[in-house]
Coordinates of C-alpha atoms and ligand atoms in Angstrom, one line a residue:
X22 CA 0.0 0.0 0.0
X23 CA 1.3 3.9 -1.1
X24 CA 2.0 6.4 1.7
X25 CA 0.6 9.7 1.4
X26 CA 3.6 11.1 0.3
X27 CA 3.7 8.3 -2.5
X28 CA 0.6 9.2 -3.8
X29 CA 1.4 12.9 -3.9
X30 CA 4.5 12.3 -6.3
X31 CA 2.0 10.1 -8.5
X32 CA -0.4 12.7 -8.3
X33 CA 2.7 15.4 -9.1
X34 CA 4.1 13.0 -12.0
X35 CA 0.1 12.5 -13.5
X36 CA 0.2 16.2 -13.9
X37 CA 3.6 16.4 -15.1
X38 CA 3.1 13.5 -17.6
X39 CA -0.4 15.2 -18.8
X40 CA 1.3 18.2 -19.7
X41 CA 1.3 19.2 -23.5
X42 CA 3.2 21.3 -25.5
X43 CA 1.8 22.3 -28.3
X44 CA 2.9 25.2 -31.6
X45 CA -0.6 27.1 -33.2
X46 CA 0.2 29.3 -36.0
X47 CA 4.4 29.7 -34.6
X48 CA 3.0 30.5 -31.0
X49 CA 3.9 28.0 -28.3
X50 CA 1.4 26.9 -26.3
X51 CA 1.2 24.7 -22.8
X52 CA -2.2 22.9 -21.7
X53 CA -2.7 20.5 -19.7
X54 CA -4.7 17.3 -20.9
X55 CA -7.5 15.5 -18.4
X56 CA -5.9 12.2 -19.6
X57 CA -3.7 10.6 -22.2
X58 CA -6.0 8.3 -23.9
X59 CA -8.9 10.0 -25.3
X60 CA -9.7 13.8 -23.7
X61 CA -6.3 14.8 -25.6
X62 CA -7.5 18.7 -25.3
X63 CA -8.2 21.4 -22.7
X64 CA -10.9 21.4 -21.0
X65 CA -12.1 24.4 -19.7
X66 CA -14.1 23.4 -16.1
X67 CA -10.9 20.3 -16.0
X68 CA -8.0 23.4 -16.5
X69 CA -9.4 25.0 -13.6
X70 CA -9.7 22.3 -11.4
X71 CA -6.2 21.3 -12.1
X72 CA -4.9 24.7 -11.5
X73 CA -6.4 24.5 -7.8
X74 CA -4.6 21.3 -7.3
X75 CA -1.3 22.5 -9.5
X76 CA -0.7 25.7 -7.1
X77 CA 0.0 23.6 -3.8
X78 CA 3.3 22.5 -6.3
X79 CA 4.1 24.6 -8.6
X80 CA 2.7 28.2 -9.0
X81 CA 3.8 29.3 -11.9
X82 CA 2.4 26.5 -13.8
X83 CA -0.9 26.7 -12.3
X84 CA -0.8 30.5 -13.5
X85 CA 0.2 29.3 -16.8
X86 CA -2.6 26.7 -16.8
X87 CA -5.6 29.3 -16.3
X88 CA -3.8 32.1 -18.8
X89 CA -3.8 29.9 -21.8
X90 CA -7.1 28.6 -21.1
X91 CA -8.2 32.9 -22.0
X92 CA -5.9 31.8 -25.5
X93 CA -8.8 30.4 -26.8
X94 CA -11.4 32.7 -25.9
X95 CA -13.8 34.1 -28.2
X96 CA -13.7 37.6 -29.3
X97 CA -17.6 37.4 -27.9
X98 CA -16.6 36.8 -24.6
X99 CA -17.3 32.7 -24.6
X100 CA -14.7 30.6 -23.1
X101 CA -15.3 27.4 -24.6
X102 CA -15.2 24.3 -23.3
X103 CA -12.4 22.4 -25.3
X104 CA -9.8 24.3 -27.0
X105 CA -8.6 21.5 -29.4
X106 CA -4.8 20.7 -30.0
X107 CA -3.3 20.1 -33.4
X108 CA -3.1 17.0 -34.3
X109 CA -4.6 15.0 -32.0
X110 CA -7.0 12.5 -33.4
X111 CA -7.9 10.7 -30.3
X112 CA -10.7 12.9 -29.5
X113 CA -14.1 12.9 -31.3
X114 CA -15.6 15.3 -32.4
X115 CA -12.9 16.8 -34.2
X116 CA -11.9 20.3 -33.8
X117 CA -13.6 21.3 -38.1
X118 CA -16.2 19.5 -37.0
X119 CA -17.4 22.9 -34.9
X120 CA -16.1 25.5 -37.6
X121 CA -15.6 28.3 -35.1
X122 CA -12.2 29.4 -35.9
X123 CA -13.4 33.0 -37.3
X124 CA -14.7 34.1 -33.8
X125 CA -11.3 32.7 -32.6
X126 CA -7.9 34.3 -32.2
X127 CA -4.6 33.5 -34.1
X128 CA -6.1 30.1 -35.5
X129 CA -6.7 28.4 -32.1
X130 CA -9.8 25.9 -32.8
X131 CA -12.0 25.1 -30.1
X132 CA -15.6 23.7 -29.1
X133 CA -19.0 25.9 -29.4
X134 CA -20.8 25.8 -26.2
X135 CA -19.4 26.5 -22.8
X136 CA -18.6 24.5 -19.6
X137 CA -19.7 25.3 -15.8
X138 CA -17.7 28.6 -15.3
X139 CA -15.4 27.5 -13.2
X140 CA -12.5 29.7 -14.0
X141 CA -12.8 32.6 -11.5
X142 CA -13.4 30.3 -8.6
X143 CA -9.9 29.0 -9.4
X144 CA -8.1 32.3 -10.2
X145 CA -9.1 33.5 -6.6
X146 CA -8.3 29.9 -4.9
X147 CA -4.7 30.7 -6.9
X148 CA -4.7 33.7 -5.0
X149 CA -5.7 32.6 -1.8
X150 CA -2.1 29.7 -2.1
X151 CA 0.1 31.6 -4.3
X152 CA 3.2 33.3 -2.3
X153 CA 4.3 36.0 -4.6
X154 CA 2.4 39.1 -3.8
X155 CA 3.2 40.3 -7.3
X156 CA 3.3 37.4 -9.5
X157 CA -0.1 36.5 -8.2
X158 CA -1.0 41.1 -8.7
X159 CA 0.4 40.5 -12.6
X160 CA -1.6 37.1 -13.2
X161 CA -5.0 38.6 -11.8
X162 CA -4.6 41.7 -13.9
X163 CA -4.0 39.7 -17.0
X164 CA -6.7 37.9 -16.4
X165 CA -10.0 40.2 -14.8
X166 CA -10.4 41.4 -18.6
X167 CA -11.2 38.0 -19.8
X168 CA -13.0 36.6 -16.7
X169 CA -15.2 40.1 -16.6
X170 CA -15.6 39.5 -20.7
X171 CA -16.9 35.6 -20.1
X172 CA -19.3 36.4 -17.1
X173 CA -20.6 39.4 -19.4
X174 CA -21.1 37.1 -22.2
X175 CA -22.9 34.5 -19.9
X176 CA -25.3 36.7 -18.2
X177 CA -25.9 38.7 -21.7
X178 CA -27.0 35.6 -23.9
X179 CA -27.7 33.1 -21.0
X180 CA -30.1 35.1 -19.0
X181 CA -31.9 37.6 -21.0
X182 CA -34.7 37.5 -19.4
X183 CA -32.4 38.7 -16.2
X184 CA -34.0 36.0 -13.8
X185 CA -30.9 34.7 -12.2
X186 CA -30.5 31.5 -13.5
X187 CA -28.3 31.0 -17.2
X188 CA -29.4 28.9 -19.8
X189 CA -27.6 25.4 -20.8
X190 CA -28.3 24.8 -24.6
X191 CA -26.3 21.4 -24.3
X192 CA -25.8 18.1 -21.9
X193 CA -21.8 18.9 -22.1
X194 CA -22.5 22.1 -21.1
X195 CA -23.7 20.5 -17.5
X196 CA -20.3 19.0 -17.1
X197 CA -22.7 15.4 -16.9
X198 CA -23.7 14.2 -20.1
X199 CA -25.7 11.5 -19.5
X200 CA -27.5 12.4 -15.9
X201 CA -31.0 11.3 -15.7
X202 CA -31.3 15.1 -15.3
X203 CA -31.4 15.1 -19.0
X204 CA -33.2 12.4 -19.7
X205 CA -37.1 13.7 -20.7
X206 CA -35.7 16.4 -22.2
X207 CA -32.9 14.9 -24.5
X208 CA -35.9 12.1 -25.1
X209 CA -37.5 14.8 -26.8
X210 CA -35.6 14.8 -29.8
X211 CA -36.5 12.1 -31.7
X212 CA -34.7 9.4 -32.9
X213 CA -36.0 9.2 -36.5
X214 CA -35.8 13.1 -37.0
X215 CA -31.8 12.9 -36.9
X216 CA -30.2 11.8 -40.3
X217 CA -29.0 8.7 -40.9
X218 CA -25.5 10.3 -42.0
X219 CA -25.4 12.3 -39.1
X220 CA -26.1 8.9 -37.0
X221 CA -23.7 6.6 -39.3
X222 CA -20.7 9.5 -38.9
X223 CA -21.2 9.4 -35.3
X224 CA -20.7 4.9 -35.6
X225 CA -18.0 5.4 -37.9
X226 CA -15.8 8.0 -35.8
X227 CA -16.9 8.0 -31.9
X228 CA -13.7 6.9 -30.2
X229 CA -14.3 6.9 -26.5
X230 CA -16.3 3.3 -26.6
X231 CA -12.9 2.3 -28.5
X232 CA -10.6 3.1 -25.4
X233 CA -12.8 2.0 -22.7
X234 CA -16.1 -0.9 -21.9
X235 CA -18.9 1.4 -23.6
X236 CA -21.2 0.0 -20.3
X237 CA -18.9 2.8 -18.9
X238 CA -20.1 5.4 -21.1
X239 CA -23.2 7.8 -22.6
X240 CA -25.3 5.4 -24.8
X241 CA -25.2 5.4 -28.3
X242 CA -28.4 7.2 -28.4
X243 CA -27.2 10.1 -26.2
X244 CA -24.2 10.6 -28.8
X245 CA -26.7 11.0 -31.9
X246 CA -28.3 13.2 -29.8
X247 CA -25.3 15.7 -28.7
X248 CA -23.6 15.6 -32.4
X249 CA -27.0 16.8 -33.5
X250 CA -27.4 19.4 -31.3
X251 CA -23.8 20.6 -32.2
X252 CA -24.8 20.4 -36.0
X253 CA -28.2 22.3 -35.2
X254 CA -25.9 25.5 -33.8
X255 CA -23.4 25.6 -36.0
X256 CA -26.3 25.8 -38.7
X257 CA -27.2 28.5 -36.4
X258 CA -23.9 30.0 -36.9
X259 CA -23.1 30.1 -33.3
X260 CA -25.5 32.8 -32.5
X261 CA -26.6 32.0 -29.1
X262 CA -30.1 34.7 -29.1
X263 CA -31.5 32.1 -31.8
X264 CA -29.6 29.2 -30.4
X265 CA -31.6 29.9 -27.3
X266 CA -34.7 30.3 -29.3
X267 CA -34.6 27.0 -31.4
X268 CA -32.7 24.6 -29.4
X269 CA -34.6 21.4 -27.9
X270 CA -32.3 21.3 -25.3
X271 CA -32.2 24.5 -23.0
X272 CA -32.1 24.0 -19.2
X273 CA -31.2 25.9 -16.1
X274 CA -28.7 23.3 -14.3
X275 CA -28.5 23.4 -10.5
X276 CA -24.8 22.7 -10.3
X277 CA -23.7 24.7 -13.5
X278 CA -25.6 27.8 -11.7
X279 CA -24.1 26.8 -8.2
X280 CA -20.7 27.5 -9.9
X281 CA -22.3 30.6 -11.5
X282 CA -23.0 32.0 -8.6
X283 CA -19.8 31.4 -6.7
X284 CA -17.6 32.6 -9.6
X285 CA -19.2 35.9 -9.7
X286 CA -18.8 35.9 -5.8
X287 CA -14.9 34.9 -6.3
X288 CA -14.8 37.6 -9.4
X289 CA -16.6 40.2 -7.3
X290 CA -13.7 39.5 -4.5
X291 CA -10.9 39.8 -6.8
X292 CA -12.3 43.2 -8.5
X293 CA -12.7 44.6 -4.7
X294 CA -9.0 43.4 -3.8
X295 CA -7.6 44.3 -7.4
X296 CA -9.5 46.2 -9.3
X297 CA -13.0 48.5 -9.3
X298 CA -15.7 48.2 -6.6
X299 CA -18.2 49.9 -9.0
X300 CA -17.6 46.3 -11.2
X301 CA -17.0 44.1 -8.2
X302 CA -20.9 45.4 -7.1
X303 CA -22.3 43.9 -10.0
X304 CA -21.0 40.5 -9.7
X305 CA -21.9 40.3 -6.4
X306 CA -25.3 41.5 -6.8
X307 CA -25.4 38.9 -9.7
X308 CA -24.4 36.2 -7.4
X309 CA -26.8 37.3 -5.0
X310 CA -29.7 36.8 -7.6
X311 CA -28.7 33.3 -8.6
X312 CA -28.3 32.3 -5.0
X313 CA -31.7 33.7 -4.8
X314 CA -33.2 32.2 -7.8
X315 CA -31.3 28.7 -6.7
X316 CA -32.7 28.3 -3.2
X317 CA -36.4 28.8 -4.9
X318 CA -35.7 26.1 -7.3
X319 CA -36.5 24.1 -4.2
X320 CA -39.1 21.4 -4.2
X321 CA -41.0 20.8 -0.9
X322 CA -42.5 18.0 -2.7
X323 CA -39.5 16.1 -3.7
X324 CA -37.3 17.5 -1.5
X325 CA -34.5 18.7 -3.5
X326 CA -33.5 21.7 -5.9
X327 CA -34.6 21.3 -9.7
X328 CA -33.2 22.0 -12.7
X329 CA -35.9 23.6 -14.9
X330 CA -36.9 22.6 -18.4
X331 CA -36.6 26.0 -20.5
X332 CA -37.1 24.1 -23.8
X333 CA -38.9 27.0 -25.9
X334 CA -41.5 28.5 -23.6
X335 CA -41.3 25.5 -21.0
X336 CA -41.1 26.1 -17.1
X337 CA -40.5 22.7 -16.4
X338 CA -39.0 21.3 -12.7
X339 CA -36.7 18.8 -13.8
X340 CA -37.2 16.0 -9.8
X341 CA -34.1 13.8 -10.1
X342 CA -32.3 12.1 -7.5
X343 CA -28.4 12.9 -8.4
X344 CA -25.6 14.9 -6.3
X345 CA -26.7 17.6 -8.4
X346 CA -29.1 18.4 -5.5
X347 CA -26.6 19.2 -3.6
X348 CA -24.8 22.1 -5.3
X349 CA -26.5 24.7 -3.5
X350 CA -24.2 24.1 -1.0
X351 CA -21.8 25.3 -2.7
X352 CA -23.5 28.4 -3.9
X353 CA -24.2 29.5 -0.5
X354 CA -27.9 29.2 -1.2
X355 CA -29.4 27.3 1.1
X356 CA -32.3 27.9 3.4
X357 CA -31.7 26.0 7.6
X358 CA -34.6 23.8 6.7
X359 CA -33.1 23.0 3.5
X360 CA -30.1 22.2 4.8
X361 CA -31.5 19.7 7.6
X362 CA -33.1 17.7 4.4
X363 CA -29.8 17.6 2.3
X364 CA -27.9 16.4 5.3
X365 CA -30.1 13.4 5.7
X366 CA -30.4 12.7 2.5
X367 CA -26.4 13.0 2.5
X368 CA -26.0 10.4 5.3
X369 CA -28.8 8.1 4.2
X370 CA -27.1 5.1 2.8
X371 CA -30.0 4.1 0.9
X372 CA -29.8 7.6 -1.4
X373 CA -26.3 9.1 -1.3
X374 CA -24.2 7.4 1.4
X375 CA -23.2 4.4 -0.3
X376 CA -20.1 2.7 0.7
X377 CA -18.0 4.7 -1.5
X378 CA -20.1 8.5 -1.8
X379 CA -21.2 10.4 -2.9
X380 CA -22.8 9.0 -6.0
X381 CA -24.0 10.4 -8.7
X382 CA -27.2 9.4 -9.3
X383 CA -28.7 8.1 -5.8
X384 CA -28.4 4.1 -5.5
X385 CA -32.1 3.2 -4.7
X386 CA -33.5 5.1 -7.7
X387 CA -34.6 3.2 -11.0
X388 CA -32.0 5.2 -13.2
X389 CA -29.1 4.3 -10.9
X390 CA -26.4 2.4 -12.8
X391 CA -23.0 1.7 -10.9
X392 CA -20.7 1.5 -14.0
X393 CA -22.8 4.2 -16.6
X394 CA -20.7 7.8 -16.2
X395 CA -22.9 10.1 -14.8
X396 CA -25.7 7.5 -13.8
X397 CA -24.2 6.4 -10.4
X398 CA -20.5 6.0 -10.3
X399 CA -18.8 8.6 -7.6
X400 CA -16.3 11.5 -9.2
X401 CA -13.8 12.9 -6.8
X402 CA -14.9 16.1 -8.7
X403 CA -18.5 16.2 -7.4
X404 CA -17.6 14.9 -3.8
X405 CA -15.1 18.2 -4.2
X406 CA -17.8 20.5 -4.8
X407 CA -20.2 18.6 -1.9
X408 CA -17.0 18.8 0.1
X409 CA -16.3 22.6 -0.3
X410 CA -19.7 23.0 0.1
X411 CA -20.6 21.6 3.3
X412 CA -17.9 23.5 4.6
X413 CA -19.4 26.4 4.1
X414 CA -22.5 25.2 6.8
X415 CA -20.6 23.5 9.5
X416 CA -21.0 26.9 11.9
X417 CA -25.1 25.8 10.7
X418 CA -24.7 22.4 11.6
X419 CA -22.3 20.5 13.0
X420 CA -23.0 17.5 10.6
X421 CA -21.9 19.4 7.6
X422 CA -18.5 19.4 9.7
X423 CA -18.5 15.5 10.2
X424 CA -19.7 14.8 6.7
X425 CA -17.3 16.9 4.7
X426 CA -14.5 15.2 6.7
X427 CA -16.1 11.9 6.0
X428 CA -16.0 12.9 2.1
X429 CA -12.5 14.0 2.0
X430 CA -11.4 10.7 3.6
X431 CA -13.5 8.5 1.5
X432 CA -12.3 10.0 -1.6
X433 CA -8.8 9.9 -1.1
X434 CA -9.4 6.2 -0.2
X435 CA -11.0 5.5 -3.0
X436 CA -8.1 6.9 -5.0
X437 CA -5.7 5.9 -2.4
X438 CA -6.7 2.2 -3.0
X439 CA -7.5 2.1 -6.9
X440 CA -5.4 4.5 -8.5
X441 CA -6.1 8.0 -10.0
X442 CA -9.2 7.1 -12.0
X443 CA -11.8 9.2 -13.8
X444 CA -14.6 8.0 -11.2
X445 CA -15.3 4.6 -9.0
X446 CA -18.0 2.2 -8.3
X447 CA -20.3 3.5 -5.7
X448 CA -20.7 0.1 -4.0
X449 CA -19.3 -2.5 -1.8
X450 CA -20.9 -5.5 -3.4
X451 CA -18.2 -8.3 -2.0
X452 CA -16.2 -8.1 -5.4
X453 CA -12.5 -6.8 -5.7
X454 CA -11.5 -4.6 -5.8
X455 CA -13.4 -2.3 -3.8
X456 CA -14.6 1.2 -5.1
X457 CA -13.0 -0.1 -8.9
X458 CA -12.1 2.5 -10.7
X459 CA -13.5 3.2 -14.1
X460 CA -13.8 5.9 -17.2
X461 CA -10.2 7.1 -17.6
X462 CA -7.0 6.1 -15.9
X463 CA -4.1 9.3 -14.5
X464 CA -7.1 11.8 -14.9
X465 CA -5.7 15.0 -14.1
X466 CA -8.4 16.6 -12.1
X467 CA -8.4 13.6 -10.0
X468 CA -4.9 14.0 -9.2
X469 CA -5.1 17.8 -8.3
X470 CA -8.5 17.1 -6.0
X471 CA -6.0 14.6 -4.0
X472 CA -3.3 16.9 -4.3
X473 CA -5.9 19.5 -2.6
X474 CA -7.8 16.8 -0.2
X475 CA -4.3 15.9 1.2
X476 CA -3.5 19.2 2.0
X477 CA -6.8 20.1 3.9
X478 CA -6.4 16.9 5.6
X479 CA -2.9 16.4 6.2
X480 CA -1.3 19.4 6.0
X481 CA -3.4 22.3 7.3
Ligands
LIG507 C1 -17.0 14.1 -23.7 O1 -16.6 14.1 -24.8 O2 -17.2 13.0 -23.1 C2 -17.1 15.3 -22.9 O3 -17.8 15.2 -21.7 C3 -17.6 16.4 -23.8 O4 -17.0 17.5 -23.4

């Protein structure tokens, strides 16, 4: 069995080993990849994470990560969520598939649609660890423009009707594809309506079900569904007011709002510390209105928050049982009663306290599925978020104290025992090994969320 400090120098070396260099149009470029074998890009929600992990060991680099992550934004304001390197083909789909490069800068192709908006939550945990007063002054300066730009962007063309809450126009966007979150909506858009050449490209080229068991992965109905809602916007030229209009799939997500909502409190912070208080009043008023509009999402019914079905004219709750629910925590939006519910339904090992938690979809319920991605297997990334965000309620409740440190030890575990996978079996179900890892092997953002988890627990 690894020692801690063992599993910190794999952790370090996953990082190191994940690290690309890569030349666009004679400029040099380094990213970081979430893992070697098929997400051979940067990922905008995975760069961030991995910056928060990267700055316990080297700062520098974890600056480097977030600034050319704002390489490939768009001259709208949109940081995408995968800004494609050259010459990879182990990805599908393929950077041309997207045809974005004219709202690009100096060639750099990336995706269309966004990810959760993650990226000023990290810039002000860099802050918070960096040493150097003035590296960390010349990195936030750099970067406010851009972060400002992105969150202008968002609010602009993902809430114009101003009610809080921004729009998702696609399952990636949510960060989990294949939740049962999505399910009546994606259901929606009929099989028979999407052309057979769309549905025989996707058979011909989809390359994650190569790498890895496809049990392990979205169905092949969710991936005719997400190419043709990529094809549907770029025939929409990217222009998100009719995007938002036409679009079968348009949501407001719990957890991408949760991190809406704490990245404008996080941008609002750094603008009062390093740059305007006029700006840093908006963000904070705009994170004060999604907290709002989060903790009325609540269903006293169903107990839980719920994503609501926009689809063209709908106000749809969306009542499933996934650690979605729990990403209020996070946003600082939830209510003493609420919390009470969400703390049971934390520690209730028929729901969310499985043997190895927190899982993603909630193990009595008929669309939990150990093995399927987002369908029940636990991610170190969502138990991060829970983590964080029971910390924020343990002067509430002294159970959100206990539980967090529960988490943090069950996750590192997990990864302790089974290696830095993309996510684990939820269960103990007598077979070995325990909590098997699955998806992806040396998955970045599980490396930096031990990196981080080792710190608070060992080293603090
Ligand atoms: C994938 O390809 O699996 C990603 O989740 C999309 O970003």
């Amino acid at each position: 069995m690894q020692t801690y400090l063992e599993l910190l120098n794999e952790a370090k070396a996953i990082l190191q080993r994940n690290t690309m260099t890569v030349t666009v149009n004679g400029k040099l470029y380094e990213r970081i990849i979430p893992s070697r074998d098929f997400y051979v890009h940067q990922w905008l929600w995975d760069s961030a994470g991995i910056a928060m992990g990267q700055v316990h060991i080297d700062e520098e680099a974890a600056f480097h990560e977030l600034l050319s992550l704002i390489a490939g934004q768009w001259n709208n304001g949109l940081i995408p969520h995968i800004i494609y390197n050259p010459g990879e083909t182990r990805y599908y789909p393929p950077a041309d598939q997207w045809q974005t490069t004219r709202f690009t800068r100096d060639g750099i192709k990336t995706s269309g649609i966004t990810d959760p908006p993650l990226l000023a939550i990290a810039a002000a945990n860099l802050c918070d660890h960096a040493s150097d007063e003035q590296k960390k002054r010349d990195f936030i300066i750099t970067l406010l423009p851009s972060m400002m730009a992105y969150h202008d962007h968002l609010k602009r063309y993902r809430d114009p009707e101003d009610c809080g809450l921004l729009t998702i126009v696609h399952p990636w966007e949510s960060g989990t594809d294949d939740s049962p979150r999505w399910d009546s909506v994606l259901n929606r858009i009929d099989l028979n309506n999407i052309p057979t050449d769309l549905k025989a490209n996707v058979d011909l080229n989809r390359k994650d079900i190569r790498y890895q068991n496809s049990e392990e992965r979205p169905t092949e109905a969710d991936y005719y569904r997400y190419i043709y809602l990529i094809e549907l916007f770029k025939d929409l030229a990217w222009d998100y007011t009719k995007i938002l209009h036409e679009t079968p799939f348009a949501v407001k997500d719990i957890l991408f709002n949760s991190i809406w909502a704490r990245a404008n409190e996080a941008l609002a912070a750094l603008l009062h510390t390093y740059g305007n208080q006029e700006e840093a009043n908006t963000y904070q008023r705009w994170a004060e209105q999604t907290q709002k509009a989060l903790t009325n999402t609540w269903s006293e019914e169903d107990q839980q928050y719920c994503d609501i079905d926009v689809t063209q004219g709908r106000h749809q709750a969306i009542v499933a049982p996934t650690n979605a629910i729990f990403m209020p925590l996070y946003a600082g939006a939830v209510t003493d009663a609420q919390l009470d519910i969400l703390l049971q339904r934390l520690s209730n090992t028929d729901e969310f306290c499985s043997a190895y938690p927190v899982p993603s979809t909630a193990i009595h319920s008929r669309y939990f599925d150990k093995e399927r991605y987002w369908r029940g297997p636990t991610w170190p990334i969502t138990n991060f978020f829970i983590i964080e965000g029971l910390k924020r309620y343990t002067a509430r409740h002294k159970n959100a104290d206990q539980l967090a440190n529960f988490f943090m030890q069950k996750t590192v575990q997990m990864i302790k025992e089974n290696g830095f996978w993309e996510y684990f079996d939820p269960l103990d179900d007598a077979t070995e090994p325990h909590a098997k890892g699955m998806g992806f092997s040396s998955f970045s953002w599980t490396a930096a969320i031990l990196i981080q988890l080792l710190n608070k627990l060992y080293y603090n």
